[in-house]
Coordinates of N, CA and C in Angstrom, one line a residue:
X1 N 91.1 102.7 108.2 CA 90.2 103.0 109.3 C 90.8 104.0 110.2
X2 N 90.5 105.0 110.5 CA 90.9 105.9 111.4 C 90.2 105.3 112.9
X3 N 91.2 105.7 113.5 CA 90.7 105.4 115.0 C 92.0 105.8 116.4
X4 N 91.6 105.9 117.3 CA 92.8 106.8 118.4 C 93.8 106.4 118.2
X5 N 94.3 104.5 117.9 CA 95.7 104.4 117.8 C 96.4 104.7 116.6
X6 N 95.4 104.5 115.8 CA 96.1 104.9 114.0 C 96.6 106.3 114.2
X7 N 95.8 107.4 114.8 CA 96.6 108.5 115.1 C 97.6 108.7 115.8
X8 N 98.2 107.9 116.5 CA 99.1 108.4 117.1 C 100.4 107.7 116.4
X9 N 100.3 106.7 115.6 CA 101.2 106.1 114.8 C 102.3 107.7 113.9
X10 N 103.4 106.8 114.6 CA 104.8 107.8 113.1 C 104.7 107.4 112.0
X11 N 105.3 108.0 111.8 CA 105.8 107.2 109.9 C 106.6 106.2 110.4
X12 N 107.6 106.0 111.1 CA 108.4 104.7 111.4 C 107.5 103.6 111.9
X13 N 106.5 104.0 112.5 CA 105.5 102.7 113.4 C 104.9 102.4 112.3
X14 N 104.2 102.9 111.6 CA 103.4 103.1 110.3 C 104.2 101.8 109.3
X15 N 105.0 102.4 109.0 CA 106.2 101.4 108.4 C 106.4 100.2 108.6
X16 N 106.3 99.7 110.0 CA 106.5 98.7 110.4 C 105.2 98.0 110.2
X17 N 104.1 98.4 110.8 CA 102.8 97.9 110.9 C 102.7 97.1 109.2
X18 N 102.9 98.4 108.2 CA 102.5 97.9 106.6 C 103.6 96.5 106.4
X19 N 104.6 96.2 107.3 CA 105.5 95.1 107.0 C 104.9 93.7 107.0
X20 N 103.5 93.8 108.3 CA 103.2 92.7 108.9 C 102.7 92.4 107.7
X21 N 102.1 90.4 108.0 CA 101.4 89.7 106.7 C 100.0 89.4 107.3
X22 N 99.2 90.3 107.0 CA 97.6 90.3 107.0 C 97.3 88.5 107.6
X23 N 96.6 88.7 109.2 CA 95.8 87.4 109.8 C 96.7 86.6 110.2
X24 N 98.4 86.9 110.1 CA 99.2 86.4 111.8 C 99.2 86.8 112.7
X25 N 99.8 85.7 113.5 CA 99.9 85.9 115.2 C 101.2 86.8 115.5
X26 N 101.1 87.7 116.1 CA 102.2 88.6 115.8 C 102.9 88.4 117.4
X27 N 103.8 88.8 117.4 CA 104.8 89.8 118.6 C 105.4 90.7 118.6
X28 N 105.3 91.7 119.4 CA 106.1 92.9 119.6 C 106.6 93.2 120.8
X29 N 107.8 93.5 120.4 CA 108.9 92.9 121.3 C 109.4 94.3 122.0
X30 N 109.6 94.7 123.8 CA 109.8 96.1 123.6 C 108.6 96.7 122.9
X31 N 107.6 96.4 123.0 CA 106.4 97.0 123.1 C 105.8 98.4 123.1
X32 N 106.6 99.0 124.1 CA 106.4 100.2 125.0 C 104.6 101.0 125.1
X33 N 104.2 101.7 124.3 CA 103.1 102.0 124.6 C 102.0 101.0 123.7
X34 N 102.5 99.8 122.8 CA 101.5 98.8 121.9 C 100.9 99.7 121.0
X35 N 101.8 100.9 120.5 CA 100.7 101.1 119.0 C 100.9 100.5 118.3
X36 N 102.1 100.1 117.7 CA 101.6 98.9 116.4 C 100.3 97.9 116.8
X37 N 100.8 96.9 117.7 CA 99.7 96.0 117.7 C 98.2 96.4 118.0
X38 N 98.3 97.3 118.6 CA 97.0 98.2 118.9 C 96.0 98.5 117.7
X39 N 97.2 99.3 117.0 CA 96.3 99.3 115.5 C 96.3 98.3 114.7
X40 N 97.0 97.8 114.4 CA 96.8 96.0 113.5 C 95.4 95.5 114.0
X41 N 95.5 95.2 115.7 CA 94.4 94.8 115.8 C 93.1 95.2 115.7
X42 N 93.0 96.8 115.5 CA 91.9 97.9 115.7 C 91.5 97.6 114.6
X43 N 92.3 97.6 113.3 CA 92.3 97.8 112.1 C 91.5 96.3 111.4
X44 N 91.3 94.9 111.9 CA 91.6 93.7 112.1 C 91.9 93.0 111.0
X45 N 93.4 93.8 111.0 CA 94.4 93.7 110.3 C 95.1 91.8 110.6
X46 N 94.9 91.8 111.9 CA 95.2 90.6 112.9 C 94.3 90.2 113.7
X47 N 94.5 89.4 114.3 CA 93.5 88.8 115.5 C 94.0 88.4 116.6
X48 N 95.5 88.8 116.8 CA 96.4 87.8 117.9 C 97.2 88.8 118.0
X49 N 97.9 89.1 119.2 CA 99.0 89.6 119.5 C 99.8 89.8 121.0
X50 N 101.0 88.8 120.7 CA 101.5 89.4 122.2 C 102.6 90.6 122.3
X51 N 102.1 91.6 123.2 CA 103.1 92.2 123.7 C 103.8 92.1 125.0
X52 N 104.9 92.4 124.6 CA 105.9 92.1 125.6 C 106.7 93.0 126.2
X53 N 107.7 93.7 127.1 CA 108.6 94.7 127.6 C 109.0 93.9 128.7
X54 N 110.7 94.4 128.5 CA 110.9 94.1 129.9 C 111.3 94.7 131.1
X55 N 110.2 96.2 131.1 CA 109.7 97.0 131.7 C 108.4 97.1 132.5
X56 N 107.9 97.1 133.2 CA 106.8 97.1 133.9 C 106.3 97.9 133.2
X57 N 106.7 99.6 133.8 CA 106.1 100.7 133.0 C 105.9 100.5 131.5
X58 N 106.1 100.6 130.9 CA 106.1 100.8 129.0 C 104.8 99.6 129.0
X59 N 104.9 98.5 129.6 CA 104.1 97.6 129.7 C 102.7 97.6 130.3
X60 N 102.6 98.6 131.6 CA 101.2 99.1 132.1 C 101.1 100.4 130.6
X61 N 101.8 100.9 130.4 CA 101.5 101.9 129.6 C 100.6 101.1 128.4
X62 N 100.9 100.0 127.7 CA 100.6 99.2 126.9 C 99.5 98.5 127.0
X63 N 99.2 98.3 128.2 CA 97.6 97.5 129.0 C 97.0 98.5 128.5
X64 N 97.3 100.0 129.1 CA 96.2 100.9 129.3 C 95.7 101.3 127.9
X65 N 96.7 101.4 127.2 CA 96.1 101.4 125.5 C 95.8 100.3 124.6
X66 N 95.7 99.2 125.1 CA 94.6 98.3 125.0 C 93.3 98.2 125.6
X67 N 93.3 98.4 126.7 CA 91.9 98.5 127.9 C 91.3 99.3 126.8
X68 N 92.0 101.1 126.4 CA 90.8 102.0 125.8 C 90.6 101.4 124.6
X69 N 91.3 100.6 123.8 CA 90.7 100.5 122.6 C 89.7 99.0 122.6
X70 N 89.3 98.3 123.9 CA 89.1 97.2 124.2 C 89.6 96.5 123.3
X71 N 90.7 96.1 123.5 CA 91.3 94.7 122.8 C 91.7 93.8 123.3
X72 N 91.4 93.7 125.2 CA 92.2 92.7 125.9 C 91.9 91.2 125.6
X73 N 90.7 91.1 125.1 CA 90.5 89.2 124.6 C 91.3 89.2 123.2
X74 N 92.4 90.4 122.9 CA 92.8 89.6 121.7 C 94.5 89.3 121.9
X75 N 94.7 90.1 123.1 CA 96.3 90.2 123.5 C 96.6 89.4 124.4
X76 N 98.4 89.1 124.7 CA 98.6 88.5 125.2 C 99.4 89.4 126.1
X77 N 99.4 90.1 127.1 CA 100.6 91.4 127.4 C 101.9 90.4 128.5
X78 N 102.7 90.6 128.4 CA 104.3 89.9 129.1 C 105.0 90.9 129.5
X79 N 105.9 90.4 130.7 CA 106.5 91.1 131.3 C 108.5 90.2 131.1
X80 N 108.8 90.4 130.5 CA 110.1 89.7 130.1 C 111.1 90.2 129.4
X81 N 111.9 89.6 129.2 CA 113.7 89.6 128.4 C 112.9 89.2 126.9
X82 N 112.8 90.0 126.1 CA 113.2 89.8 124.4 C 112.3 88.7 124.3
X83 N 112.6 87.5 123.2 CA 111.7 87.0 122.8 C 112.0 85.7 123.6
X84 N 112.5 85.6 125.0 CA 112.2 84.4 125.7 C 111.3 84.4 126.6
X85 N 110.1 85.3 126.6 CA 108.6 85.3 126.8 C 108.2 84.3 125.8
X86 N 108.0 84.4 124.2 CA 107.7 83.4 123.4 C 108.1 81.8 123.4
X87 N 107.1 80.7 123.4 CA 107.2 79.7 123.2 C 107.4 79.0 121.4
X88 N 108.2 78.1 121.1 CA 108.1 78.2 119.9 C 107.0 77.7 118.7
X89 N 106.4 78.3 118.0 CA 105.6 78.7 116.8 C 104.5 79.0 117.3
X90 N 104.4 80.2 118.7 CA 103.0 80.4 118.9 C 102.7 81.8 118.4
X91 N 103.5 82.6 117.5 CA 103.4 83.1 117.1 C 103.9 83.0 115.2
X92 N 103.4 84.2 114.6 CA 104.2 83.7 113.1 C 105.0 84.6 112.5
X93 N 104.6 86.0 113.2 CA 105.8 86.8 113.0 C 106.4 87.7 113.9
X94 N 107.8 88.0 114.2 CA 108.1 88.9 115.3 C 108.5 90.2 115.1
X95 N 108.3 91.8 115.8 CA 108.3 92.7 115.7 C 109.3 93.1 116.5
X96 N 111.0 93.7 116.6 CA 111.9 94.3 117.3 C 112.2 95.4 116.6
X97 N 111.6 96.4 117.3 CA 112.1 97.8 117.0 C 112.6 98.5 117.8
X98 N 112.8 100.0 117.4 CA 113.5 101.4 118.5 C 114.5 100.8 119.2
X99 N 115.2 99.3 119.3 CA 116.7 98.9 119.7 C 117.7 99.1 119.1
X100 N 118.9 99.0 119.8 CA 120.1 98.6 119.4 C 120.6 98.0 118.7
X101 N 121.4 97.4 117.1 CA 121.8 96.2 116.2 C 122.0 95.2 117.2
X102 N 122.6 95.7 118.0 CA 123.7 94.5 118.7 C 122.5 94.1 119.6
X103 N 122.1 94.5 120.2 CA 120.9 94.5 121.0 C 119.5 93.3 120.5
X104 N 119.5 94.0 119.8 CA 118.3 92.6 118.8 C 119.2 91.5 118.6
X105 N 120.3 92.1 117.2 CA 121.4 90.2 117.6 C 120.8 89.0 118.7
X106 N 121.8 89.9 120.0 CA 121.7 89.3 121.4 C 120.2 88.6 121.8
X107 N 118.9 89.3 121.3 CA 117.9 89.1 121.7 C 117.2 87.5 120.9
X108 N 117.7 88.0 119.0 CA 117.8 86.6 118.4 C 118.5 85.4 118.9
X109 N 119.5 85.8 119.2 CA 120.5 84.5 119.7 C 119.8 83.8 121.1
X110 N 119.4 84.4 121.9 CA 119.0 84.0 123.1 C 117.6 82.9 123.2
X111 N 116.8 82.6 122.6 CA 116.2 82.0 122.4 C 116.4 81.3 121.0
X112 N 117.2 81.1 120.5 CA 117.2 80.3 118.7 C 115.7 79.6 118.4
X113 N 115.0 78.3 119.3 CA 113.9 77.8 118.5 C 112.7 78.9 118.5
X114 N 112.5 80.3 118.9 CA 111.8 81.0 118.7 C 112.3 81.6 117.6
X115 N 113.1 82.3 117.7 CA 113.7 83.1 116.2 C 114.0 82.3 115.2
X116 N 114.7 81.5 115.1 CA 114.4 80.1 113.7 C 113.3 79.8 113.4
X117 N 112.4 79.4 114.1 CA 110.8 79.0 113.7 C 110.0 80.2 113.1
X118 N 110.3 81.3 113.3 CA 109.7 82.8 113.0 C 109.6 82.2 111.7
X119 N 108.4 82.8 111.2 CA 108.0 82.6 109.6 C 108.8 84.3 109.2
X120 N 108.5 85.6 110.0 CA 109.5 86.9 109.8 C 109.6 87.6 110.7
X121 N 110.6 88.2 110.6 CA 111.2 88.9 111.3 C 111.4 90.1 111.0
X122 N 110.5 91.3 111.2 CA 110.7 92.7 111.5 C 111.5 93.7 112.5
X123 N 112.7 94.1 111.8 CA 113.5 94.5 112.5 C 113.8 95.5 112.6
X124 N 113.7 96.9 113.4 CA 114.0 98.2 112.9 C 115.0 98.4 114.2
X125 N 116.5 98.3 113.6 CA 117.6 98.6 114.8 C 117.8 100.4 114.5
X126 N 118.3 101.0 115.8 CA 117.9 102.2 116.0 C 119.7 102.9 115.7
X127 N 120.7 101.9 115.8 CA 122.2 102.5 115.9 C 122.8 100.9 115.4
X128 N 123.9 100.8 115.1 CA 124.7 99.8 114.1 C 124.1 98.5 113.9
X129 N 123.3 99.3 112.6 CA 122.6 98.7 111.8 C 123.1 97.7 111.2
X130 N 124.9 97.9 110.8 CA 126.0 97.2 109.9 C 126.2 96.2 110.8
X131 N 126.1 96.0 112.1 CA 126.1 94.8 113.0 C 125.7 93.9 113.1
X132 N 124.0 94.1 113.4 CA 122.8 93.7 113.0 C 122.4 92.9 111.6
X133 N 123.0 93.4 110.7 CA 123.3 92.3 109.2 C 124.5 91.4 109.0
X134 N 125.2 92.0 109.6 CA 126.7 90.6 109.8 C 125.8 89.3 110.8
X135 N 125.5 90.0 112.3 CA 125.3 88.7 112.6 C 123.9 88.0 111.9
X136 N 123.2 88.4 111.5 CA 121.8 88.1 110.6 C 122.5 86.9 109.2
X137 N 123.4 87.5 108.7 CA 124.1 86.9 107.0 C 125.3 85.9 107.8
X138 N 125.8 85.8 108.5 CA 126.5 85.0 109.2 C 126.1 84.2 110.0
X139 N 124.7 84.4 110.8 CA 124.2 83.1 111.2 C 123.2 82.2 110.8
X140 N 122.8 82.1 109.5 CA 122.0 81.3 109.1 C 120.5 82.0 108.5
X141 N 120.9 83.4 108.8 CA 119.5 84.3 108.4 C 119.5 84.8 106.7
X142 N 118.1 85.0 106.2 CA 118.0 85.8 105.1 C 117.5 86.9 105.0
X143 N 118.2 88.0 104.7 CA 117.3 89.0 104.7 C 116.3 89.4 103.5
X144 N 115.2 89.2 103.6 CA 114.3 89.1 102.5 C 113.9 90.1 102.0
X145 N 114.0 91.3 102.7 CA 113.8 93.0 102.0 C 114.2 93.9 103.1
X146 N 114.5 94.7 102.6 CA 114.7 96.1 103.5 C 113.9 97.2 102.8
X147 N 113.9 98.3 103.7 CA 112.9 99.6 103.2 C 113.7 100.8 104.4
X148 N 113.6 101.5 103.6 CA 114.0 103.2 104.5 C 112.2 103.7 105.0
X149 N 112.7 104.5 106.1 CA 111.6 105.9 106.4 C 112.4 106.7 107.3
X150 N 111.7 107.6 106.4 CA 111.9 109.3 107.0 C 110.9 109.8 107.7
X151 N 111.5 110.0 108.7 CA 110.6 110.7 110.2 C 111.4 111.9 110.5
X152 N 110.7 113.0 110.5 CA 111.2 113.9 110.9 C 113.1 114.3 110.0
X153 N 114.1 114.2 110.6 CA 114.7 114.6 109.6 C 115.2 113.5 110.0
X154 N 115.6 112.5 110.7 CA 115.8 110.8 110.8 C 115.7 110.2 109.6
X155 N 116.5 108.6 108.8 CA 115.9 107.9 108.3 C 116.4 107.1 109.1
X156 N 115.5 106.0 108.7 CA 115.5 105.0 109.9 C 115.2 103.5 108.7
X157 N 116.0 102.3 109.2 CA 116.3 101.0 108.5 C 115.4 99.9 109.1
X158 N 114.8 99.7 108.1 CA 113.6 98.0 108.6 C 114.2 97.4 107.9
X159 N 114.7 96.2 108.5 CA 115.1 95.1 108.4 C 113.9 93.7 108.1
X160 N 113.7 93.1 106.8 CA 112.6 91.8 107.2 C 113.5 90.8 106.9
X161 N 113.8 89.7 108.1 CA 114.4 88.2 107.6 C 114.0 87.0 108.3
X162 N 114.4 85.9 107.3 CA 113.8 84.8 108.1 C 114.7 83.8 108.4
X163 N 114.9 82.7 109.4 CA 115.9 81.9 109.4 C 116.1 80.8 108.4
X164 N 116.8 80.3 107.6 CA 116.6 79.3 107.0 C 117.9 78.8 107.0
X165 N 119.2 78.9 107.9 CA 120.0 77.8 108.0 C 121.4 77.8 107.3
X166 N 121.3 79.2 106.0 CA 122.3 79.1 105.3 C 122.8 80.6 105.2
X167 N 124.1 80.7 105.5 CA 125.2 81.7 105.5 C 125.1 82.8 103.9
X168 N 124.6 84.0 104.5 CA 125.2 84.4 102.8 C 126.3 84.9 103.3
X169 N 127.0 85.0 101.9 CA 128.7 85.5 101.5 C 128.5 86.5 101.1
X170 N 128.8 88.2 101.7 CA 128.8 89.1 101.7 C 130.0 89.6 100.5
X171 N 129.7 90.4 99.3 CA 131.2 90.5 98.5 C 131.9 91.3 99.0
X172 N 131.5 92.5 99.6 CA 132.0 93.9 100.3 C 131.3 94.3 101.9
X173 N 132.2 94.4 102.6 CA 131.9 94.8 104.4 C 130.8 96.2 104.0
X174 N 131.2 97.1 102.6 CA 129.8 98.2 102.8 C 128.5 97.5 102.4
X175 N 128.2 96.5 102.1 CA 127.1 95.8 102.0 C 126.2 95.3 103.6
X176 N 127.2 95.5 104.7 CA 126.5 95.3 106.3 C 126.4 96.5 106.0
X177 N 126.9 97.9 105.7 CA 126.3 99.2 106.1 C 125.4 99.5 105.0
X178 N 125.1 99.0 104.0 CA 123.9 99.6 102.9 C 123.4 98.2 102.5
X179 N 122.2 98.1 102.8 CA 121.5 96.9 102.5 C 121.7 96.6 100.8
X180 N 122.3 95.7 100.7 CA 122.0 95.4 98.9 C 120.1 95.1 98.8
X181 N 119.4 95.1 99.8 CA 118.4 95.2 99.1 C 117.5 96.4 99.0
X182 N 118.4 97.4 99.6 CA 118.0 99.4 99.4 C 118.5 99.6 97.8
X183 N 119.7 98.8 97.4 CA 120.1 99.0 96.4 C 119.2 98.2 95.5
X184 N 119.2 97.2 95.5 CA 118.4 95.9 94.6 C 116.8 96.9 94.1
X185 N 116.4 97.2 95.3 CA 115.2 97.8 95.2 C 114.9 99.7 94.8
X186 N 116.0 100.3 94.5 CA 116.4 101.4 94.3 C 115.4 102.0 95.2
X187 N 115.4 102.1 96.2 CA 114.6 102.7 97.6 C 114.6 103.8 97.3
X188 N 113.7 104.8 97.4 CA 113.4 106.2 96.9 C 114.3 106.8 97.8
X189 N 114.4 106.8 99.0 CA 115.3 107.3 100.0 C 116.9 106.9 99.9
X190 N 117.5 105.8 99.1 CA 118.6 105.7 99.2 C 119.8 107.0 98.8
X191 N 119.5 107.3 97.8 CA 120.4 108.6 97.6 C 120.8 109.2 98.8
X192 N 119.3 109.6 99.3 CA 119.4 110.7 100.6 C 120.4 109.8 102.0
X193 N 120.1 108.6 102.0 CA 120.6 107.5 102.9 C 122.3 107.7 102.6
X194 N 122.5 107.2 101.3 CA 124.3 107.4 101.2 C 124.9 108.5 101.1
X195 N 124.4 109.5 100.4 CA 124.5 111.0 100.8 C 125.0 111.4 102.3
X196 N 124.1 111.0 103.2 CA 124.4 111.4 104.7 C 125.7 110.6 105.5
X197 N 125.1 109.5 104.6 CA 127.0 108.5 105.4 C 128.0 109.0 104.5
X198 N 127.9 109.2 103.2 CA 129.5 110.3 102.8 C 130.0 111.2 103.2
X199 N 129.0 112.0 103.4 CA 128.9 113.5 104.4 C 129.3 113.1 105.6
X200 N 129.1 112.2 106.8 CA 129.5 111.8 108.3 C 130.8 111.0 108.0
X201 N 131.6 110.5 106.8 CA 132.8 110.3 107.0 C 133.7 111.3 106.2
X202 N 132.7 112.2 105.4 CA 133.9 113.6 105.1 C 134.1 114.1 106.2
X203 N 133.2 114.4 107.2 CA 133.4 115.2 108.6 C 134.4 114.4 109.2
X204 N 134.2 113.4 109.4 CA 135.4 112.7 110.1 C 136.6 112.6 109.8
X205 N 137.0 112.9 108.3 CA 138.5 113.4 108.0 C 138.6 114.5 107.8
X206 N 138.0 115.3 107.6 CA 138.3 116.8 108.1 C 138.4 117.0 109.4
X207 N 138.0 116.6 110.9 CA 138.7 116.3 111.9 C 140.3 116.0 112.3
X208 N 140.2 115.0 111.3 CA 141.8 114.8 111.9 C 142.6 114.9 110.8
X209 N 142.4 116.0 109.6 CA 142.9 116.9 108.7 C 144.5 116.9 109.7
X210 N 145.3 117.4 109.3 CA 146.8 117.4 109.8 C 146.9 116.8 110.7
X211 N 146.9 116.0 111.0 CA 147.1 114.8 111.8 C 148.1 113.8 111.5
X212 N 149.1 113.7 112.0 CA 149.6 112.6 111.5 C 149.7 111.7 112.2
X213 N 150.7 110.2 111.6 CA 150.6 109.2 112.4 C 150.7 107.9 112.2
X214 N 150.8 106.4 112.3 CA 150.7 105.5 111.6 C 148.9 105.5 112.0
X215 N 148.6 105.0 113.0 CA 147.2 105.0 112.8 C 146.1 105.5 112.3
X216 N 146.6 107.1 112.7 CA 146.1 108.2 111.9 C 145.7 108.1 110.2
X217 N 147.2 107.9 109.7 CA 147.3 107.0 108.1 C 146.1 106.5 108.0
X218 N 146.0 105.3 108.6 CA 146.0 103.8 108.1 C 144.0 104.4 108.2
X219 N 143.4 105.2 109.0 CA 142.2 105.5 109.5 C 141.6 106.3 108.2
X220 N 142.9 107.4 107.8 CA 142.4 108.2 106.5 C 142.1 107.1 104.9
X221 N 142.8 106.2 105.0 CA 142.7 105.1 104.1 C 141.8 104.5 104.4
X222 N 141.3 104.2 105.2 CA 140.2 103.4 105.6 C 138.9 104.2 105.2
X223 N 138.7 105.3 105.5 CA 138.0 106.1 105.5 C 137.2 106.7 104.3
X224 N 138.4 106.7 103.3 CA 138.6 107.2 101.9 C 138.4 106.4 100.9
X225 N 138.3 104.5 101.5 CA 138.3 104.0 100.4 C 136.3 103.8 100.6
X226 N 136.0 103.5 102.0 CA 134.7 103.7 102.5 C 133.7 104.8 101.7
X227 N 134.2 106.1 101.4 CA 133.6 106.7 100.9 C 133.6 106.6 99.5
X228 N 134.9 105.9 98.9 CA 134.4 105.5 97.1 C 134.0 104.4 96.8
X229 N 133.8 103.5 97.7 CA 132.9 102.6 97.4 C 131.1 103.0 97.9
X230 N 130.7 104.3 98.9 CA 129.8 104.5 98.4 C 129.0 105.1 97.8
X231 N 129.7 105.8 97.1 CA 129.6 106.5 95.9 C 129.5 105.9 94.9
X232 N 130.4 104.4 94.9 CA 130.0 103.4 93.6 C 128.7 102.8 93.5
X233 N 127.9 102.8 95.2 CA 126.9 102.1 95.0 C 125.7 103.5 94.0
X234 N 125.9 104.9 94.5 CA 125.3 105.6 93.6 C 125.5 106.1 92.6
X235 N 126.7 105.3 91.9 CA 126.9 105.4 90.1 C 127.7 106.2 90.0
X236 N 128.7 107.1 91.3 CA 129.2 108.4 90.9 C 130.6 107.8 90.5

């Protein structure tokens, strides 16, 4: 269905929207202008949705593009901290995007019976993504799929998991920085994805090229074994 908020959708928003499960109660968390929910609901993709910011502005911004698309009898708009606006299971799935890894973490942890009760969790962290999956596989979360998109010359990591109580055991630390399920799922973007992090830690030892040092050392080794193990993940 074409309509004003579908157009203004990215490919990253876009992305996320196709994550939701057709006729839940959603939240979107950090809201800012409400195009996802906007179009879900335009689309009536959904029938429910609260948005949230814990910004005024981003939040009037988000009224106002609901008012034009009249959707106000279907939203719930909040003014709050993360998902401790939510009550537990009044929603069925949550939406945290354009944040920080650590940042969402923080945001999970701070209410637990809301983020445990989540039937899923849509996650698109914007910077240490590898964070964001330690504390997720470490505290009791699963991550049930991942997916890349490319926006512009960006790719960018959606995270979907749900809580279920049990620890996975990671075999390798590059598994917080490359989702085993980009790999599992041979993500059409993965190549281009570990390509770019080989490339950002060749640059970083060409930097400190003659450099010596015990630390120095110990960083080139670190650095170098980082890069052959991601290379192992693309067969080279």
């Amino acid at each position: 269905m074409k309509g004003m908020a579908s157009l203004r959708l990215t490919d990253r928003l876009l992305k996320i929207s196709h994550l939701v499960t057709k006729d839940k109660k959603i939240a979107d968390i950090g809201t800012d202008h409400g195009y996802i929910p906007v179009y879900l609901l335009k689309k009536g993709y959904v029938s429910y949705a609260v948005l949230s910011d814990v910004n005024k502005g981003p939040l009037d911004n988000a009224r106002k593009e609901v008012i034009q698309n009249n959707l106000l009898d279907k939203v719930d708009l909040r003014l709050g901290s993360g998902i401790e606006v939510l009550k537990k299971g009044e929603v069925d799935e949550i939406i945290i995007a354009g944040m920080g890894g650590i940042l969402i973490s923080e945001i999970l942890d701070a209410k637990q019976e809301v983020s445990h009760n989540a039937q899923k969790l849509i996650l698109q962290p914007m910077q240490a993504q590898n964070e964001l999956r330690k504390y997720l596989l470490n505290n009791g979360y699963e991550i049930l799929d991942e997916v890349l998109v490319k926006e512009d010359f960006r790719l960018y990591e959606i995270i979907i998991a749900k809580y279920t109580g049990e620890n996975t055991v990671v075999e390798d630390e590059v598994y917080y920085e490359v989702g085993s399920k980009l790999i599992e799922n041979k993500d059409v973007l993965l190549k281009e994805f570990v390509d770019r992090k080989i490339s950002s830690y060749t640059s970083i030892l060409k930097n400190i090229e003659g450099k010596t040092g015990y630390e120095i050392e110990k960083k080139k080794k670190c650095i170098t074994k980082s890069i052959e193990k991601l290379k192992c993940i693309l067969g080279n």
